[in-house]
PDB file of C-alpha atoms in Angstrom:
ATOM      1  CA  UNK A  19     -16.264   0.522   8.275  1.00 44.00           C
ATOM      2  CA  UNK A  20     -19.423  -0.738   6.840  1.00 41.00           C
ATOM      3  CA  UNK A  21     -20.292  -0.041   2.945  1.00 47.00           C
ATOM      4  CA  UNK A  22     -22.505   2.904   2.767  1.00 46.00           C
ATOM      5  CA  UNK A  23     -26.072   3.036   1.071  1.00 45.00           C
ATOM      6  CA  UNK A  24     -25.808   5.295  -2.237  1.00 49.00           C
ATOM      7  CA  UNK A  25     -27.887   8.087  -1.024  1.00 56.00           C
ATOM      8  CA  UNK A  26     -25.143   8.685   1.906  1.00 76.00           C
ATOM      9  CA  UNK A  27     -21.931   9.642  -0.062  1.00 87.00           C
ATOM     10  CA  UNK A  28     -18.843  10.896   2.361  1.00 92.00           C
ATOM     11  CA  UNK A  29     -17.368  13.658   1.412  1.00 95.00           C
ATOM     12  CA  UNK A  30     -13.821  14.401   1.671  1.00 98.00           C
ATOM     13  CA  UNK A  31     -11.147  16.254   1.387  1.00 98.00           C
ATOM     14  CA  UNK A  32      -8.428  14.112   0.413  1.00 98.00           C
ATOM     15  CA  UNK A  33      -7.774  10.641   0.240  1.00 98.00           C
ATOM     16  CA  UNK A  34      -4.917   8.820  -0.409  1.00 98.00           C
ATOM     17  CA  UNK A  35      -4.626   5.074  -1.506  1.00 98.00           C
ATOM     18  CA  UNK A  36      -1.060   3.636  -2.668  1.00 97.00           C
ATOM     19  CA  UNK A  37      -0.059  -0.324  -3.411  1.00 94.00           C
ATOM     20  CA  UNK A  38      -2.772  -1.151  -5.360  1.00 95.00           C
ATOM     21  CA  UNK A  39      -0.396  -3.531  -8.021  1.00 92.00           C
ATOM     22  CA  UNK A  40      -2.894  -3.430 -10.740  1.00 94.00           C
ATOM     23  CA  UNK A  41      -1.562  -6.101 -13.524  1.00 93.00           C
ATOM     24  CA  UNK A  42      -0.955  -8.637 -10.041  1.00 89.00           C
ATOM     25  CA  UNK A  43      -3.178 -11.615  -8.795  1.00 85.00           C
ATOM     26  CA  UNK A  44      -2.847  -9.829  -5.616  1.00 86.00           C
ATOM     27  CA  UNK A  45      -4.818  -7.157  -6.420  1.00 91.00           C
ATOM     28  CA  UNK A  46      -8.625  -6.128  -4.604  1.00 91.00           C
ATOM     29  CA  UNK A  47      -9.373  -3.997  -7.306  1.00 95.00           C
ATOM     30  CA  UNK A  48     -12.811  -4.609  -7.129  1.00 95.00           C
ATOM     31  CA  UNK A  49     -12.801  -3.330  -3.541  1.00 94.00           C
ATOM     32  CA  UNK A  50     -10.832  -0.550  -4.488  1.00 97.00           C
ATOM     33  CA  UNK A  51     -13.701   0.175  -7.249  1.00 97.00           C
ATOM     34  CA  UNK A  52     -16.087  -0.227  -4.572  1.00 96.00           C
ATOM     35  CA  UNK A  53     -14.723   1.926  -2.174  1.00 97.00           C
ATOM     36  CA  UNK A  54     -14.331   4.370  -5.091  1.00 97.00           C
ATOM     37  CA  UNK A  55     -18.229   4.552  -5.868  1.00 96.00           C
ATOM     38  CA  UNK A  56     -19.170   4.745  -2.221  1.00 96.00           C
ATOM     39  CA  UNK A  57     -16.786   7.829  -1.425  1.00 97.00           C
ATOM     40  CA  UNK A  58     -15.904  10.942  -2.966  1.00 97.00           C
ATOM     41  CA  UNK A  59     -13.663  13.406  -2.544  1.00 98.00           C
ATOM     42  CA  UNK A  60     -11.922  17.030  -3.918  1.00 98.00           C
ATOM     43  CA  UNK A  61      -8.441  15.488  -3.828  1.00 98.00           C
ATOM     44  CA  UNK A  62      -6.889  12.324  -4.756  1.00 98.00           C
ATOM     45  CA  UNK A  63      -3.458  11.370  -4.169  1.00 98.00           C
ATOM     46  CA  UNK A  64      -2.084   7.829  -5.634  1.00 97.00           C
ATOM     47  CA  UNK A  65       0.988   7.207  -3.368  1.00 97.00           C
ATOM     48  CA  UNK A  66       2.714   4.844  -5.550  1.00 93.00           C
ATOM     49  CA  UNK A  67       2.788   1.163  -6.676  1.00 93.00           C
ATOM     50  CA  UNK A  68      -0.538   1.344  -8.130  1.00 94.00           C
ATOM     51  CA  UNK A  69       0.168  -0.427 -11.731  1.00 92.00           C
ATOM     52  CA  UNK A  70       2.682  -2.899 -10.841  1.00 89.00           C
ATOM     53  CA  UNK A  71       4.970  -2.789 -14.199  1.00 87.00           C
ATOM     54  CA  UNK A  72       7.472  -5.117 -12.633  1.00 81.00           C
ATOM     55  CA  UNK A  73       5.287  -7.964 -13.184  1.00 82.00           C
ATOM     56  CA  UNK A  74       3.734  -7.036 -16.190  1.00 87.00           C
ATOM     57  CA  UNK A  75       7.262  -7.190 -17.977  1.00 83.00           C
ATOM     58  CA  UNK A  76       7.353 -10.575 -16.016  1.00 85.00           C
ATOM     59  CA  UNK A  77       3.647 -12.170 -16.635  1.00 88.00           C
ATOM     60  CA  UNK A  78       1.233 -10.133 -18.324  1.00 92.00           C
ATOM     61  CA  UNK A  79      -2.166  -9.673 -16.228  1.00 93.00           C
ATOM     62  CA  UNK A  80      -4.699  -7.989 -16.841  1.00 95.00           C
ATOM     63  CA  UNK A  81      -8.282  -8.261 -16.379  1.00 95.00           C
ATOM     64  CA  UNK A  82     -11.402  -6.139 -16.762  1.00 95.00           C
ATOM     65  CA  UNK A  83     -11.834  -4.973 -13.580  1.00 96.00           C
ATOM     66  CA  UNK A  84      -8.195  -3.353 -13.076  1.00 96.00           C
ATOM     67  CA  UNK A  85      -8.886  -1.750 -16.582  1.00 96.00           C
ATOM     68  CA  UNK A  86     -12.006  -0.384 -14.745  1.00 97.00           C
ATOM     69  CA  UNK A  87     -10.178   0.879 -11.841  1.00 97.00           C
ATOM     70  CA  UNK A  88      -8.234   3.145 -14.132  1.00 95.00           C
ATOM     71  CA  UNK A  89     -11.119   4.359 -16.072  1.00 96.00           C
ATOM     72  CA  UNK A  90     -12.763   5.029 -12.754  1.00 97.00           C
ATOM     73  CA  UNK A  91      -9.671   6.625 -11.676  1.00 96.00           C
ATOM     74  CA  UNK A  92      -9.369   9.135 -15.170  1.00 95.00           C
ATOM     75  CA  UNK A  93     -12.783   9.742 -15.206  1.00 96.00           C
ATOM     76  CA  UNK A  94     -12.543  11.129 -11.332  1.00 97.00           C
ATOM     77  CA  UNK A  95      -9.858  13.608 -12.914  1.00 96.00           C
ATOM     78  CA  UNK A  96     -12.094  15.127 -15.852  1.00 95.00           C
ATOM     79  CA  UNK A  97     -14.865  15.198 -13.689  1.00 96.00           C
ATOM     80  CA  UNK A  98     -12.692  17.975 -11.295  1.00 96.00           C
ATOM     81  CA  UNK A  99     -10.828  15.986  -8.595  1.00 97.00           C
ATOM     82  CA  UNK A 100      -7.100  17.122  -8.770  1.00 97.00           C
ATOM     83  CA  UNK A 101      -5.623  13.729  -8.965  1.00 97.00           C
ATOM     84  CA  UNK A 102      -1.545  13.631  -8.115  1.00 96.00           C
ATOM     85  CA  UNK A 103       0.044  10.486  -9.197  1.00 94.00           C
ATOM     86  CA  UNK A 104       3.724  10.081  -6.674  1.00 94.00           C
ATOM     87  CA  UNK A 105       5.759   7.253  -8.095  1.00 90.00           C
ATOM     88  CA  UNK A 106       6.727   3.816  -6.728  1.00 89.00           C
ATOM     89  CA  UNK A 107       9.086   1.884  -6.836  1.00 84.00           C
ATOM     90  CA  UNK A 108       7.077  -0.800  -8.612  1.00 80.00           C
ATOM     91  CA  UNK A 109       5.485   1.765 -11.623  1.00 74.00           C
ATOM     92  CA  UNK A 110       8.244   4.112 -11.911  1.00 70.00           C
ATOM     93  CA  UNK A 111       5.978   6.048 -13.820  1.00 65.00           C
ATOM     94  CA  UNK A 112       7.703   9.454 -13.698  1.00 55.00           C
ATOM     95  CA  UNK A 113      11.064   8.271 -14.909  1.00 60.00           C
ATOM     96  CA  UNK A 114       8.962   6.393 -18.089  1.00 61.00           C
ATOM     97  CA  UNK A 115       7.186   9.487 -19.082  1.00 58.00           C
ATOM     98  CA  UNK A 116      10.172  11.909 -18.327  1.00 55.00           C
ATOM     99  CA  UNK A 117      11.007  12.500 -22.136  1.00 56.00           C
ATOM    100  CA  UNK A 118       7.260  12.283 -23.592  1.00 52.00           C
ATOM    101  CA  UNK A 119       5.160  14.404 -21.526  1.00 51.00           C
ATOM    102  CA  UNK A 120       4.951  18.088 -21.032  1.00 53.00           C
ATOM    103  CA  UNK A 121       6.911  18.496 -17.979  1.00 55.00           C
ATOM    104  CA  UNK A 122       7.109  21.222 -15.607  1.00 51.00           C
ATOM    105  CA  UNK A 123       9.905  21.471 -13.177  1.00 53.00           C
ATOM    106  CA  UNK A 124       9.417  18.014 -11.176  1.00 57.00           C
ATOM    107  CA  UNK A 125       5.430  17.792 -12.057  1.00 63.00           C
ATOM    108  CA  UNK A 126       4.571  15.821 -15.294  1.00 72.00           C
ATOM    109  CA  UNK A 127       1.372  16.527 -16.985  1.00 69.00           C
ATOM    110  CA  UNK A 128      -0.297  13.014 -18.456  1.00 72.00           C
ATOM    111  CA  UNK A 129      -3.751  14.713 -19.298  1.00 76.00           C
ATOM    112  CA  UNK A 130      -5.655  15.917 -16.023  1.00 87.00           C
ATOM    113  CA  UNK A 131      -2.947  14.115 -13.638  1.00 90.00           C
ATOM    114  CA  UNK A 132      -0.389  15.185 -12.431  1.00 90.00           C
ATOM    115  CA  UNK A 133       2.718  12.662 -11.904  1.00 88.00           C
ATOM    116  CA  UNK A 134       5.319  14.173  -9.082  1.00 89.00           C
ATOM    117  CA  UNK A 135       8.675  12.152  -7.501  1.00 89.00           C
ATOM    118  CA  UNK A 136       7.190  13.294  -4.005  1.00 93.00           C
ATOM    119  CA  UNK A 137       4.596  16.224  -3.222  1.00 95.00           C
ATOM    120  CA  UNK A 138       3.987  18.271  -0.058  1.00 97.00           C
ATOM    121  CA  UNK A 139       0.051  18.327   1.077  1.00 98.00           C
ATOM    122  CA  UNK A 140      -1.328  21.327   3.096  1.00 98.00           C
ATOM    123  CA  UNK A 141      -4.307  19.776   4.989  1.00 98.00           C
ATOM    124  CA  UNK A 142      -7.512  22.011   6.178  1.00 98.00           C
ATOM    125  CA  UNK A 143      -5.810  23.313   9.480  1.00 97.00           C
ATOM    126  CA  UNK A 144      -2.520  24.403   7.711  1.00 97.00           C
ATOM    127  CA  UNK A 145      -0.241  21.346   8.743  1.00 98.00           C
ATOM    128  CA  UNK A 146       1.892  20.544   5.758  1.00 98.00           C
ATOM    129  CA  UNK A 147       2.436  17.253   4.959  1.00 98.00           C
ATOM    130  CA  UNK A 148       5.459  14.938   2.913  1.00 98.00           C
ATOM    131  CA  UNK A 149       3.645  12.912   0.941  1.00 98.00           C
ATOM    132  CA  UNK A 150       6.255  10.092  -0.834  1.00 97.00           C
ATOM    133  CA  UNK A 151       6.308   6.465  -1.360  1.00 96.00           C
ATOM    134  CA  UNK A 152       8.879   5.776   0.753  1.00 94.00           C
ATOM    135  CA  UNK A 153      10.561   2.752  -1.247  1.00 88.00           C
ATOM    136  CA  UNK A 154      13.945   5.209  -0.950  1.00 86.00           C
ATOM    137  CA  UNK A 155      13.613   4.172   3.008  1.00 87.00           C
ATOM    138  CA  UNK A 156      13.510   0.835   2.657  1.00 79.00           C
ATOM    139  CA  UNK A 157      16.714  -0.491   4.454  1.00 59.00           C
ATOM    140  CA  UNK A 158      16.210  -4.379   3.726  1.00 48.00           C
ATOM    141  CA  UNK A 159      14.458  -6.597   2.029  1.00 39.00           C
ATOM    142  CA  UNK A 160      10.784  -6.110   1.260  1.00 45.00           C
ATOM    143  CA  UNK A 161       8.411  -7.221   4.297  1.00 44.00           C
ATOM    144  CA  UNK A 162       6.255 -10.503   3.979  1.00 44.00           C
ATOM    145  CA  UNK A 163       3.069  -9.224   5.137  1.00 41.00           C
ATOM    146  CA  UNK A 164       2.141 -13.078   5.772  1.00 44.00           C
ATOM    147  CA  UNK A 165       4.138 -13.341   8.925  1.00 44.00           C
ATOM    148  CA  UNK A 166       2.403 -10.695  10.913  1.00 39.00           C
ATOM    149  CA  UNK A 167      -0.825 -12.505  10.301  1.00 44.00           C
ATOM    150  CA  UNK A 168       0.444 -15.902  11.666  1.00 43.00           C
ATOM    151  CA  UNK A 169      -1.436 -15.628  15.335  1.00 42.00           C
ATOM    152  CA  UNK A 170      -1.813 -17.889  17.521  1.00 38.00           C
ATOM    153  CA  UNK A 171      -3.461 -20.356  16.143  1.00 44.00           C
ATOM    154  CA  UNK A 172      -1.030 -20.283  13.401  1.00 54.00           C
ATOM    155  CA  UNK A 173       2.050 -20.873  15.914  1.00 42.00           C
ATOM    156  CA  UNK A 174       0.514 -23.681  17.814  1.00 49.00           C
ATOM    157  CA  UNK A 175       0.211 -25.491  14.366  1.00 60.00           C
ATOM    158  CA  UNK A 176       3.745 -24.422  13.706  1.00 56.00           C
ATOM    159  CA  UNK A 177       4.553 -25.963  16.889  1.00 51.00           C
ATOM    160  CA  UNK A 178       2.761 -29.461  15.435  1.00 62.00           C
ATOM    161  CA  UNK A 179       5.291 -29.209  12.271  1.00 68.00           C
ATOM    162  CA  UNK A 180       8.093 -28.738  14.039  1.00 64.00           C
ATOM    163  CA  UNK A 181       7.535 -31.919  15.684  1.00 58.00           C
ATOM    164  CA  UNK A 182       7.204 -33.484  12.811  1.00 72.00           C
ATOM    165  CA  UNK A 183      10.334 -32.451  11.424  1.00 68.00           C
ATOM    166  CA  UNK A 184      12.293 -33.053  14.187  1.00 61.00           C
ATOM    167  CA  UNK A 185      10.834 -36.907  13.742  1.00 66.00           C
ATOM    168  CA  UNK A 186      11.949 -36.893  10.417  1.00 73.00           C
ATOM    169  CA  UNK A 187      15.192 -35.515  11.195  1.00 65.00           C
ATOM    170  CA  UNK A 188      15.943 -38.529  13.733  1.00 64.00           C
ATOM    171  CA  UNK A 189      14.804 -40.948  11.121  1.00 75.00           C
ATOM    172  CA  UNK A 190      17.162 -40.161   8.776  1.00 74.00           C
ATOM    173  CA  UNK A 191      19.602 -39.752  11.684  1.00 68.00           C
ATOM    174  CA  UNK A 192      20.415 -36.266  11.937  1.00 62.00           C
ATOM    175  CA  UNK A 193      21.448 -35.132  14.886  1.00 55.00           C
ATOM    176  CA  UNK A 194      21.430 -31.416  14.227  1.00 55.00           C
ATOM    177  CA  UNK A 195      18.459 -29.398  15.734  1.00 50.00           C
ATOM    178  CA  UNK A 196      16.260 -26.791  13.604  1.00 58.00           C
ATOM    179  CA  UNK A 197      13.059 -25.156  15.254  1.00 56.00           C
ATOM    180  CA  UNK A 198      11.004 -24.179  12.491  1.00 60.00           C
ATOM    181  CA  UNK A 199       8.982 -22.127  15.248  1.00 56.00           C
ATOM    182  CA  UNK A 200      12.003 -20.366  16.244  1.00 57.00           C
ATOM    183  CA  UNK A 201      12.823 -19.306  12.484  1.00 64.00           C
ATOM    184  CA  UNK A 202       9.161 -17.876  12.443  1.00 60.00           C
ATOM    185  CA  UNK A 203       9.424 -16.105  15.584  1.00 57.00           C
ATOM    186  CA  UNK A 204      12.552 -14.894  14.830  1.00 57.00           C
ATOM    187  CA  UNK A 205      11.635 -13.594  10.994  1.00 65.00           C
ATOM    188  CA  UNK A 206       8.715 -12.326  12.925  1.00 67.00           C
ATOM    189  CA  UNK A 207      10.720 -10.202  15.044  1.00 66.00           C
ATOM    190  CA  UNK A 208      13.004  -9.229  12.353  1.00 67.00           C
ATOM    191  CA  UNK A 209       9.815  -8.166  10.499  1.00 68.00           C
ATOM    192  CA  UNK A 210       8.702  -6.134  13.295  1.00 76.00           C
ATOM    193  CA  UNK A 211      11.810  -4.184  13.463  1.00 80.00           C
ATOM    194  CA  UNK A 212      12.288  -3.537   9.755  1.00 79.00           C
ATOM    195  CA  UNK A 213       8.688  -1.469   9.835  1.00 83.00           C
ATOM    196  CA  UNK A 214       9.746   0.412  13.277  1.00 88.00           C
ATOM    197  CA  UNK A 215      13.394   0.799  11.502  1.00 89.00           C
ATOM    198  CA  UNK A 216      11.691   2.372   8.042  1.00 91.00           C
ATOM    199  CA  UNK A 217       9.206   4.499  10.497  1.00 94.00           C
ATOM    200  CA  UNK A 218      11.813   6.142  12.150  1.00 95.00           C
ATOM    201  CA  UNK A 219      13.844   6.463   9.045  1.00 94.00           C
ATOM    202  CA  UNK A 220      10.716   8.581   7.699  1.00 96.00           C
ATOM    203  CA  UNK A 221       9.723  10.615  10.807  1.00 97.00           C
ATOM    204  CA  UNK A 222      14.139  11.787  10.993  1.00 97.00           C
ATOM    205  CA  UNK A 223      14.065  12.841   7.425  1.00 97.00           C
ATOM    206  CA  UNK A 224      10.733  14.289   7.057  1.00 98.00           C
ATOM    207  CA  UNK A 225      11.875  16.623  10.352  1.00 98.00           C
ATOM    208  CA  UNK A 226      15.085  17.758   8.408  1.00 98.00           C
ATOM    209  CA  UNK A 227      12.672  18.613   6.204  1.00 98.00           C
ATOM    210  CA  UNK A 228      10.213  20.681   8.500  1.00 98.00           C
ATOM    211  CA  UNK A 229       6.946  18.961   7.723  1.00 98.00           C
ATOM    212  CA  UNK A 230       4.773  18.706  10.237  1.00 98.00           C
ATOM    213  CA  UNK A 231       4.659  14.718   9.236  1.00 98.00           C
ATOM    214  CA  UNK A 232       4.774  12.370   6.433  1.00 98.00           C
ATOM    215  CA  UNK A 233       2.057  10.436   4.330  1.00 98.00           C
ATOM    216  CA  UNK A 234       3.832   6.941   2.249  1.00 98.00           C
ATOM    217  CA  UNK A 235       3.324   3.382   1.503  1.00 96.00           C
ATOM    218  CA  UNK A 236       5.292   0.490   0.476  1.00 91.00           C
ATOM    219  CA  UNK A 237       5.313  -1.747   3.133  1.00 87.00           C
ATOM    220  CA  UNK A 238       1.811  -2.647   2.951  1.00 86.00           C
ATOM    221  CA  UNK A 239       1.116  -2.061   6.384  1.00 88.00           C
ATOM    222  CA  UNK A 240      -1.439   1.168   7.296  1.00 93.00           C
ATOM    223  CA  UNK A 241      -0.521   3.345  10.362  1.00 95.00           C
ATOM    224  CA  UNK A 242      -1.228   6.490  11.955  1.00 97.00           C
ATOM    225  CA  UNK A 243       0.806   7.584  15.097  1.00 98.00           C
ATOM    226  CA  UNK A 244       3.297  10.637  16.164  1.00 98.00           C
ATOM    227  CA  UNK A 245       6.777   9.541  16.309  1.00 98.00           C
ATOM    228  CA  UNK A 246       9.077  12.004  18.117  1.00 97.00           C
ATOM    229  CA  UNK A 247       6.609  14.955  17.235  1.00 98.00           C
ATOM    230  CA  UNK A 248       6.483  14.146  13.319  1.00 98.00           C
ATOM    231  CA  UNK A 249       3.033  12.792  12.296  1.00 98.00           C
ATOM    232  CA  UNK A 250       3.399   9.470  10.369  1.00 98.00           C
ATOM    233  CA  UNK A 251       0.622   8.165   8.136  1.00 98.00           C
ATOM    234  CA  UNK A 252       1.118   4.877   6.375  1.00 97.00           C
ATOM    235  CA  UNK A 253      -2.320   4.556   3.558  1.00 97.00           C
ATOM    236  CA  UNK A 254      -1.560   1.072   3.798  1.00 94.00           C
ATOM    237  CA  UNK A 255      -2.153  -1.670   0.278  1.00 92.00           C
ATOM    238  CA  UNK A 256      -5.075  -2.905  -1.976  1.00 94.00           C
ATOM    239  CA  UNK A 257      -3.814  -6.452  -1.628  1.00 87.00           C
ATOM    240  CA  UNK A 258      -4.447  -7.534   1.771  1.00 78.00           C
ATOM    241  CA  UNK A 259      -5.667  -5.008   3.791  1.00 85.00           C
ATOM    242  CA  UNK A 260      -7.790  -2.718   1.484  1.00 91.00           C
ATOM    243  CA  UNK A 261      -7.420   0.360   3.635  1.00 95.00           C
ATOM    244  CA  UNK A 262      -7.492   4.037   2.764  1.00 98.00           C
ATOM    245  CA  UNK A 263      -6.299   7.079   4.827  1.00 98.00           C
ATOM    246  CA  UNK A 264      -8.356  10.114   4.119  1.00 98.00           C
ATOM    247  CA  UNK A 265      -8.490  14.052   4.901  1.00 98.00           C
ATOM    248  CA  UNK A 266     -11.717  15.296   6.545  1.00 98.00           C
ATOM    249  CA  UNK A 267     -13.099  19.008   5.472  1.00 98.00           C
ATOM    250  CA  UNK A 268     -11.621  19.698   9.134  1.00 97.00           C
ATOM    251  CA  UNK A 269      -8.531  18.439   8.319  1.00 98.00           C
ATOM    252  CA  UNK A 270      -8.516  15.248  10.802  1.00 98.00           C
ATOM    253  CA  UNK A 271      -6.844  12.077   9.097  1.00 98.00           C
ATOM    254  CA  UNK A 272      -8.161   8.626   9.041  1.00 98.00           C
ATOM    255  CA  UNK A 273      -7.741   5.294   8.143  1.00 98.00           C
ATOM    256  CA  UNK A 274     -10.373   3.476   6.702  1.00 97.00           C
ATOM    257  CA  UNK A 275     -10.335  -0.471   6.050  1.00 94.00           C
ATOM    258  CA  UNK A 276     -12.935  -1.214   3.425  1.00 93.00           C
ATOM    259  CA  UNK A 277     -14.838  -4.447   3.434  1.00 87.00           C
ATOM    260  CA  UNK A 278     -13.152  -7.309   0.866  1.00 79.00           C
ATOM    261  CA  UNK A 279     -15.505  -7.880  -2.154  1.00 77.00           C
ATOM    262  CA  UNK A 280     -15.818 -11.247  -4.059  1.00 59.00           C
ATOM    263  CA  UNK A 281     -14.030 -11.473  -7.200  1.00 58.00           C
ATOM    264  CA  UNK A 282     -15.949 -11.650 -10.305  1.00 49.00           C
ATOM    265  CA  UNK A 283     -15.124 -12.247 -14.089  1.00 46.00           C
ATOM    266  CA  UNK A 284     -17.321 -10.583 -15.898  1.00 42.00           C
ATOM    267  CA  UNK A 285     -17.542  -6.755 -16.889  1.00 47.00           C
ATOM    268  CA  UNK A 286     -17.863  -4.046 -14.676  1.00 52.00           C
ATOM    269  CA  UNK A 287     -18.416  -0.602 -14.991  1.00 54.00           C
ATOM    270  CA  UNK A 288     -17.057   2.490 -13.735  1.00 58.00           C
TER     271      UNK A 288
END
């Protein structure tokens, strides 16, 4: 989807935007702010991972333009939009704040947003939603978004390096074989199955539950399809992908990828 003049605002009902990792190298947060000025909406759901507090305790990072986001992001919530902030498992947020925020049952109060574990969304036409990060489904190890983007092009120069280490392999005379292809393709395929594995994972519980489907993150990888009756929406990351999945008024979900912008240094406003 193209970037849209500033007279022509959408409107919606809800979006929902999780893996951000503010405080990370990683981070598009000047698409994010971008996509933020150019659409609007009543609801705002932040589906976890969206300050990345693991690697601030690591490497502190921080530079104007993620401080921007969250001033964009506060301002949204005195200016009406009910903003609902659902932990991950990167900004564990909700377990930080437990003891020094007014808390009500699970929902924590930090000003005008609203922090939550997990949160059920009712869209327009009345299906009810399980909206979560989804980090508590993740069976193995975290996927490496870089292999699914290997293509082609990318295996036929694999291919070429193999070669080359199976040359240097015989020159230092080592008879064992290793395909470096065939450790991509196979990581590949493990990769493929881990998403499909924490899908399904998703979809069983969030039928035990009796949602009519699921919204989450995590894996950095944005989906919408119907598995075994349960709707599954995946809002995707703000790292790679820079997608979004939002609520029309009607109630019809979709996923929006937003165009990458160029990085700047200097200061930006909200």
């Amino acid at each position: 989807m193209s970037r849209f003049q500033d007279d022509f605002m959408p409107q919606y009902r809800s979006i929902f935007l999780s893996d951000v990792h503010l405080g990370t190298r990683g981070c598009q947060a000047e698409s994010l702010l971008d996509f933020l000025r150019h659409n609007s909406c009543e609801q705002l759901y932040l589906v976890g991972d969206i300050i990345d507090l693991w690697r601030l305790k690591i490497r502190w990072y921080w530079p104007r333009s993620h401080n921007t986001v969250v001033q964009k992001i506060l301002r949204l919530a005195r200016s009406g939009v009910s903003v609902r902030y659902i932990r991950g498992n990167h900004d564990p947020v909700y377990e930080l704040l437990s003891d020094y925020v007014q808390r009500q049952d699970e929902i924590i109060s930090l000003g005008d947003i609203a922090i939550l574990r997990e949160t059920v969304h009712e869209t327009a036409d009345g299906k009810k939603l399980w909206v979560i990060h989804g980090d508590q489904f993740d069976a193995a190890m975290r996927y490496a978004t870089w292999l699914i983007h290997l293509g082609d092009h990318g295996y036929t120069l694999l291919l070429w390096f193999n070669r080359l280490l199976q040359g240097l392999f015989r020159r230092l005379g080592l008879r064992r074989h290793w395909s470096l292809s065939a450790y991509i393709k196979y990581r590949v395929k493990k990769a493929v199955q881990f998403i499909n594995d924490y899908e399904h994972l998703l979809a069983e519980e969030t039928a035990r539950r009796g949602y009519a489907g699921v919204i989450c993150g995590h894996i950095h990888h944005a989906e919408q399809k119907t598995i075994d009756g349960i709707l599954y929406y995946n809002d995707g990351d703000w790292v790679e992908s820079c997608t979004a999945l939002v609520e029309h008024m009607d109630g019809q979900m979709e996923i929006i990828h937003w165009p990458v912008v160029l990085r700047f240094d200097q200061d930006v406003a909200a």
